[in-house]
Amino acid sequence: MGCASSKRVDVALDVYRPAPSSFAVFDINSIEEPWRVANDTEFENPEKSTHVPALVLAKIDKLDSDGPQSWDEVSKALEDLKPNLNDPIVNPTVNPINVTKSTPPKPPLKTSSFHTLEELDAKLSPKPEKPEKPNKPVVVVDTFKPKVPHPVVNKSSSLKNNIFIMMDKQEREKEGKEPGPARWDPLSDYPELIPPGGSDTVVLYSTSLGGVRKTYEDCNRVRSILENHQVVFDERDVSLHGEFLSELRELIGEEGRVVPRLFVKGRYIGGAEVVVGLNDAGRLARLWSRVRVERGVGRQGCDGCGGARFVPCLDCGGSCKIVVGDEKERCSKCNENGLAHCPLCL
């Protein structure tokens, strides 16, 4: 059963062989591979192929002849035969002429960088010359040569005596300014408007009435910002004292009808939007540290008014009227609301 291809085919004994002159006739056994030659050499000469010195092999043979030994004893016995790689006898590749003692490590290179102005001056300044011997006469040679007058920077001189720095100092002295680096004043960007008695303090014009909701919320927001920064400020409530509103109108005109308004050491900062924007940007905290305002509780810790700055009049009780004889007169110690300044924080 099965196909014809699966049947056994008898191969003829006479196989075709090409002529001896053909390039296809070759003997594969005549090819000598280099790895086969190396292996045959090792098997023929095992003593040459070993990498163990003869002294070590002799020591091991002697230990084997004495009897079984432990690994620690064999290791101790071979410690004396530890090869020295720098020895020309053990390592023939080493040239005894080239074997030298180990050189000490080189010191770290000196850097030419500098960190301060004094270090740079020390690098640029020339080294002091040695004084000449007294027996040799000192000859002074005039080597002056006229040059075109223009500012020249002498590297050997100190940087503090630089021609450009000296010229800047002279110009400042002529203008009446103190020589030195100019310090940036953050209040210089704001107009100079000085409230009465507020040239060195922080003054806030606000209101405590909630008639206009937006105005009332803006005043509370600015007040809370100042309290969070722990800044001592003079709050002038225009709803408690009418003169505060008159002062504000004289300072900024018709804009004084809308509060809150903030003044810092005689400079007008702005309203609620400006103060909130400065606080959100982080510039308000830098402003307090630059102008060095007073920090603390201030009038907020007063036991008499609690920061309101006003208390009911003690003479009229807030009615604005006092009895003089048989007639009633206007009280002169309180304002239109029957309030007087707090005697504790005045």
Coordinates of C-alpha atoms in Angstrom, one line a residue:
M1 CA 0.0 0.0 0.0
G2 CA 1.1 3.6 -0.4
C3 CA 2.3 5.7 -3.2
A4 CA 5.2 5.0 -5.4
S5 CA 7.4 7.7 -3.8
S6 CA 7.2 5.9 -0.4
K7 CA 8.6 2.7 -1.7
R8 CA 12.3 1.9 -1.2
V9 CA 14.6 2.7 -4.0
D10 CA 17.8 0.8 -4.4
V11 CA 20.7 3.2 -5.0
A12 CA 23.1 2.0 -7.6
L13 CA 26.6 1.2 -6.3
D14 CA 28.3 3.0 -9.2
V15 CA 27.9 6.7 -8.3
Y16 CA 29.0 9.4 -10.7
R17 CA 32.3 11.0 -9.8
P18 CA 33.7 14.1 -11.6
A19 CA 37.1 14.0 -13.3
P20 CA 40.2 14.7 -11.1
S21 CA 40.7 18.0 -12.9
S22 CA 37.3 19.3 -11.8
F23 CA 37.1 21.9 -9.1
A24 CA 34.5 19.9 -7.2
V25 CA 37.0 17.2 -6.2
F26 CA 38.4 18.1 -2.8
D27 CA 39.2 16.3 0.5
I28 CA 37.3 17.8 3.4
N29 CA 39.7 16.2 5.8
S30 CA 42.7 18.1 4.4
I31 CA 41.2 21.4 5.7
E32 CA 42.9 22.4 9.0
E33 CA 40.7 24.7 11.2
P34 CA 42.8 26.8 13.6
W35 CA 40.7 25.8 16.6
R36 CA 41.1 22.1 15.8
V37 CA 44.9 22.5 15.5
A38 CA 45.0 24.4 18.9
N39 CA 43.0 21.7 20.6
D40 CA 45.1 18.9 19.2
T41 CA 48.3 20.7 20.3
E42 CA 46.9 20.9 23.8
F43 CA 46.1 17.3 24.0
E44 CA 49.5 16.3 22.6
N45 CA 51.4 18.6 25.0
P46 CA 49.4 19.0 28.1
E47 CA 52.3 20.5 30.0
K48 CA 52.6 23.4 27.7
S49 CA 48.9 24.1 27.7
T50 CA 48.6 24.4 31.5
H51 CA 48.5 27.9 33.1
V52 CA 49.7 26.7 36.5
P53 CA 53.3 27.3 37.4
A54 CA 55.6 24.3 37.8
L55 CA 56.4 25.3 41.5
V56 CA 52.7 25.2 42.4
L57 CA 52.2 21.8 40.7
A58 CA 55.2 20.4 42.5
K59 CA 53.9 21.7 45.8
I60 CA 50.4 20.2 45.2
D61 CA 52.0 16.8 44.2
K62 CA 54.0 16.8 47.4
L63 CA 50.9 17.5 49.5
D64 CA 49.0 14.7 47.7
S65 CA 51.8 12.3 48.4
D66 CA 51.8 13.1 52.2
G67 CA 48.1 12.2 52.4
P68 CA 44.7 14.0 52.2
Q69 CA 44.8 17.6 53.3
S70 CA 42.1 20.1 54.1
W71 CA 41.5 23.1 51.9
D72 CA 42.8 25.6 54.6
E73 CA 46.1 23.7 54.9
V74 CA 46.6 23.7 51.2
S75 CA 45.8 27.4 51.0
K76 CA 48.4 28.2 53.8
A77 CA 51.0 26.0 52.0
L78 CA 50.5 27.9 48.7
E79 CA 50.6 31.4 50.3
D80 CA 54.4 31.5 50.0
L81 CA 54.2 30.7 46.3
K82 CA 51.9 33.6 45.5
P83 CA 53.2 35.1 42.2
N84 CA 54.4 38.6 41.9
L85 CA 53.2 40.1 38.6
N86 CA 56.0 42.6 38.5
D87 CA 58.6 39.9 38.7
P88 CA 60.1 39.3 35.3
I89 CA 60.7 35.6 36.1
V90 CA 57.0 35.0 36.9
N91 CA 55.7 37.3 34.3
P92 CA 58.0 37.3 31.2
T93 CA 56.1 40.2 29.6
V94 CA 57.3 42.6 32.2
N95 CA 60.4 44.6 31.3
P96 CA 62.6 44.9 34.5
I97 CA 63.8 48.3 33.2
N98 CA 60.2 49.7 33.1
V99 CA 59.3 48.5 36.6
T100 CA 59.4 51.6 38.8
K101 CA 58.1 52.6 42.2
S102 CA 54.5 53.9 42.4
T103 CA 54.4 57.6 41.9
P104 CA 52.4 59.7 44.5
P105 CA 49.1 61.2 43.2
K106 CA 49.3 64.6 41.7
P107 CA 47.9 67.5 43.7
P108 CA 44.6 69.0 42.5
L109 CA 44.9 71.8 40.0
K110 CA 44.4 75.3 41.3
T111 CA 41.3 76.9 39.9
S112 CA 41.3 80.5 38.7
S113 CA 37.7 81.2 39.9
F114 CA 37.0 83.8 42.6
H115 CA 34.0 84.3 44.9
T116 CA 34.5 87.8 46.4
L117 CA 35.7 91.2 45.2
E118 CA 38.7 91.0 47.5
E119 CA 39.8 87.7 45.9
L120 CA 39.7 89.2 42.5
D121 CA 41.7 92.2 43.7
A122 CA 44.3 89.8 45.1
K123 CA 44.6 88.0 41.8
L124 CA 44.9 91.1 39.7
S125 CA 47.2 93.0 42.0
P126 CA 50.9 92.5 41.2
K127 CA 53.1 90.6 43.6
P128 CA 55.4 92.7 45.8
E129 CA 58.9 93.0 44.4
K130 CA 61.9 92.1 46.5
P131 CA 63.8 95.1 47.8
E132 CA 67.1 95.6 46.1
K133 CA 70.3 95.3 47.9
P134 CA 71.6 98.6 49.4
N135 CA 75.0 98.3 47.7
K136 CA 73.5 98.6 44.3
P137 CA 72.4 102.1 43.3
V138 CA 68.8 102.5 42.3
V139 CA 68.6 104.2 38.9
V140 CA 65.3 106.0 38.2
V141 CA 64.4 106.1 34.6
D142 CA 61.7 108.4 33.3
T143 CA 59.5 106.3 31.0
F144 CA 56.6 108.7 30.8
K145 CA 55.0 108.8 27.4
P146 CA 52.1 111.1 26.5
K147 CA 48.9 109.3 25.6
V148 CA 45.5 110.3 24.4
P149 CA 43.4 111.2 27.5
H150 CA 40.7 108.6 27.8
P151 CA 39.6 106.4 30.7
V152 CA 41.8 103.3 30.9
V153 CA 41.0 100.5 33.3
N154 CA 44.2 99.4 35.1
K155 CA 43.8 95.7 36.0
S156 CA 46.6 95.9 38.5
S157 CA 44.8 98.5 40.6
S158 CA 42.0 97.8 43.0
L159 CA 38.5 97.6 41.6
K160 CA 37.3 100.0 44.2
N161 CA 39.5 102.7 42.6
N162 CA 38.1 102.0 39.1
I163 CA 37.9 105.1 37.0
F164 CA 34.2 104.5 36.2
I165 CA 33.3 103.9 39.8
M166 CA 35.2 107.1 40.9
M167 CA 33.4 109.1 38.2
D168 CA 30.0 107.8 39.4
K169 CA 30.9 108.8 43.0
Q170 CA 31.9 112.3 41.9
E171 CA 28.6 112.8 40.0
R172 CA 26.6 111.7 43.0
E173 CA 28.5 114.1 45.3
K174 CA 27.8 116.9 42.9
E175 CA 24.1 116.1 42.9
G176 CA 24.1 115.9 46.7
K177 CA 23.4 112.2 46.9
E178 CA 25.1 109.8 49.1
P179 CA 27.6 107.5 47.2
G180 CA 26.5 104.0 47.1
P181 CA 24.0 101.6 45.5
A182 CA 20.6 103.1 45.0
R183 CA 17.8 101.3 46.8
W184 CA 14.5 100.8 45.0
D185 CA 11.5 102.4 46.8
P186 CA 8.3 100.5 46.0
L187 CA 6.2 103.5 47.0
S188 CA 7.8 105.6 44.3
D189 CA 5.3 104.2 41.8
Y190 CA 2.3 105.6 43.7
P191 CA 1.2 109.3 43.9
E192 CA 2.1 111.3 47.0
L193 CA -1.0 112.1 48.9
I194 CA -0.6 112.6 52.7
P195 CA -3.6 112.3 54.9
P196 CA -3.7 114.4 58.1
G197 CA -1.3 112.8 60.5
G198 CA -0.6 109.9 58.2
S199 CA 2.8 110.6 56.8
D200 CA 4.4 107.7 58.6
T201 CA 1.5 105.3 59.1
V202 CA -0.9 103.1 57.2
V203 CA -4.4 104.8 56.9
L204 CA -7.5 103.0 55.7
Y205 CA -10.7 104.9 54.9
S206 CA -13.7 102.5 55.2
T207 CA -17.3 102.3 56.4
S208 CA -19.1 100.0 58.9
L209 CA -22.5 100.6 57.4
G210 CA -24.1 97.8 55.3
G211 CA -26.3 100.0 53.2
V212 CA -24.4 99.3 50.0
R213 CA -23.5 95.7 50.1
K214 CA -20.6 95.8 47.7
T215 CA -18.9 98.7 49.5
Y216 CA -19.4 97.0 52.8
E217 CA -17.9 93.7 51.6
D218 CA -14.9 95.5 50.0
C219 CA -14.1 97.3 53.2
N220 CA -14.3 94.0 55.2
R221 CA -12.0 92.3 52.6
V222 CA -9.3 95.0 52.8
R223 CA -9.5 95.2 56.6
S224 CA -9.0 91.4 56.8
I225 CA -6.0 91.5 54.5
L226 CA -4.3 94.1 56.7
E227 CA -5.1 92.1 59.8
N228 CA -3.7 88.9 58.3
H229 CA -0.4 90.7 57.6
Q230 CA -0.4 92.0 61.2
V231 CA 0.0 95.6 60.0
V232 CA -0.8 98.4 62.4
F233 CA -3.2 100.7 60.5
D234 CA -5.4 103.7 61.4
E235 CA -8.9 102.9 60.2
R236 CA -11.0 106.0 59.6
D237 CA -14.7 105.1 59.4
V238 CA -16.5 107.7 57.4
S239 CA -19.8 106.6 58.7
L240 CA -18.8 107.4 62.3
H241 CA -17.1 110.7 61.7
G242 CA -18.0 113.1 58.9
E243 CA -14.7 114.9 58.9
F244 CA -13.0 111.7 57.6
L245 CA -15.1 111.8 54.4
S246 CA -14.2 115.5 53.9
E247 CA -10.5 114.6 54.3
L248 CA -10.8 111.9 51.7
R249 CA -12.6 114.1 49.2
E250 CA -9.9 116.8 49.5
L251 CA -7.2 114.2 48.9
I252 CA -8.5 112.3 45.8
G253 CA -11.5 114.4 44.7
E254 CA -14.8 112.8 43.7
E255 CA -13.3 109.3 44.0
G256 CA -13.4 109.8 47.8
R257 CA -17.1 109.1 47.8
V258 CA -16.3 105.4 47.3
V259 CA -14.5 103.5 50.0
P260 CA -12.2 101.7 50.9
R261 CA -9.1 103.7 50.2
L262 CA -5.6 102.8 51.4
F263 CA -2.7 105.2 52.1
V264 CA 0.8 104.0 53.1
K265 CA 3.2 106.6 54.5
G266 CA 1.9 109.4 52.5
R267 CA 1.4 107.4 49.2
Y268 CA -2.0 106.6 47.8
I269 CA -2.2 102.9 47.0
G270 CA -5.8 102.6 45.7
G271 CA -9.1 100.9 46.4
A272 CA -10.2 97.4 47.0
E273 CA -9.4 96.0 43.6
V274 CA -5.8 97.3 43.7
V275 CA -5.2 96.1 47.3
V276 CA -6.6 92.6 46.6
G277 CA -4.6 92.3 43.3
L278 CA -1.4 93.2 45.1
N279 CA -2.1 90.7 47.8
D280 CA -2.9 87.9 45.4
A281 CA 0.4 88.6 43.4
G282 CA 2.5 88.6 46.6
R283 CA 3.6 92.1 46.2
L284 CA 1.8 93.5 49.2
A285 CA 3.9 91.4 51.6
R286 CA 7.1 92.7 49.9
L287 CA 5.8 96.2 50.2
W288 CA 5.4 95.9 54.0
S289 CA 8.9 94.6 54.4
R290 CA 10.5 97.3 52.2
V291 CA 8.8 100.3 53.7
R292 CA 9.2 98.8 57.2
V293 CA 5.7 99.5 58.6
E294 CA 4.8 98.8 62.2
R295 CA 3.6 95.3 62.9
G296 CA 1.4 94.2 65.7
V297 CA -2.2 94.6 66.9
G298 CA -2.4 98.4 67.2
R299 CA -5.8 99.9 67.9
Q300 CA -7.4 96.5 67.4
G301 CA -6.4 95.5 70.9
C302 CA -7.8 98.5 72.6
D303 CA -10.0 97.6 75.6
G304 CA -12.0 100.9 75.3
C305 CA -13.2 100.9 71.7
G306 CA -12.1 97.5 70.3
G307 CA -10.5 99.2 67.2
A308 CA -13.5 101.5 66.4
R309 CA -11.6 104.5 67.6
F310 CA -14.8 106.2 68.9
V311 CA -17.0 105.7 72.0
P312 CA -20.3 107.3 73.0
C313 CA -19.8 110.8 74.5
L314 CA -19.4 110.7 78.2
D315 CA -20.9 114.2 78.6
C316 CA -24.1 113.9 76.6
G317 CA -24.5 110.2 76.4
G318 CA -24.6 110.3 72.6
S319 CA -27.6 112.7 72.4
C320 CA -25.4 115.7 71.2
K321 CA -27.3 117.9 73.7
I322 CA -26.4 119.2 77.1
V323 CA -28.5 121.3 79.6
V324 CA -26.9 124.6 80.5
G325 CA -29.2 126.4 83.0
D326 CA -32.7 126.2 81.6
E327 CA -31.6 125.8 78.0
K328 CA -30.3 122.9 75.9
E329 CA -27.1 123.4 73.9
R330 CA -25.1 121.5 71.4
C331 CA -22.4 119.3 73.0
S332 CA -19.0 120.4 71.9
K333 CA -17.1 117.2 72.8
C334 CA -18.7 114.9 70.3
N335 CA -19.4 114.7 66.6
E336 CA -22.7 114.7 64.7
N337 CA -23.3 111.1 65.8
G338 CA -22.7 111.7 69.5
L339 CA -19.4 109.9 69.4
A340 CA -16.1 111.0 70.9
H341 CA -12.5 109.8 70.4
C342 CA -11.5 106.9 72.6
P343 CA -9.4 108.3 75.4
L344 CA -7.4 105.0 75.6
C345 CA -6.1 104.9 72.0
L346 CA -6.2 108.6 71.1

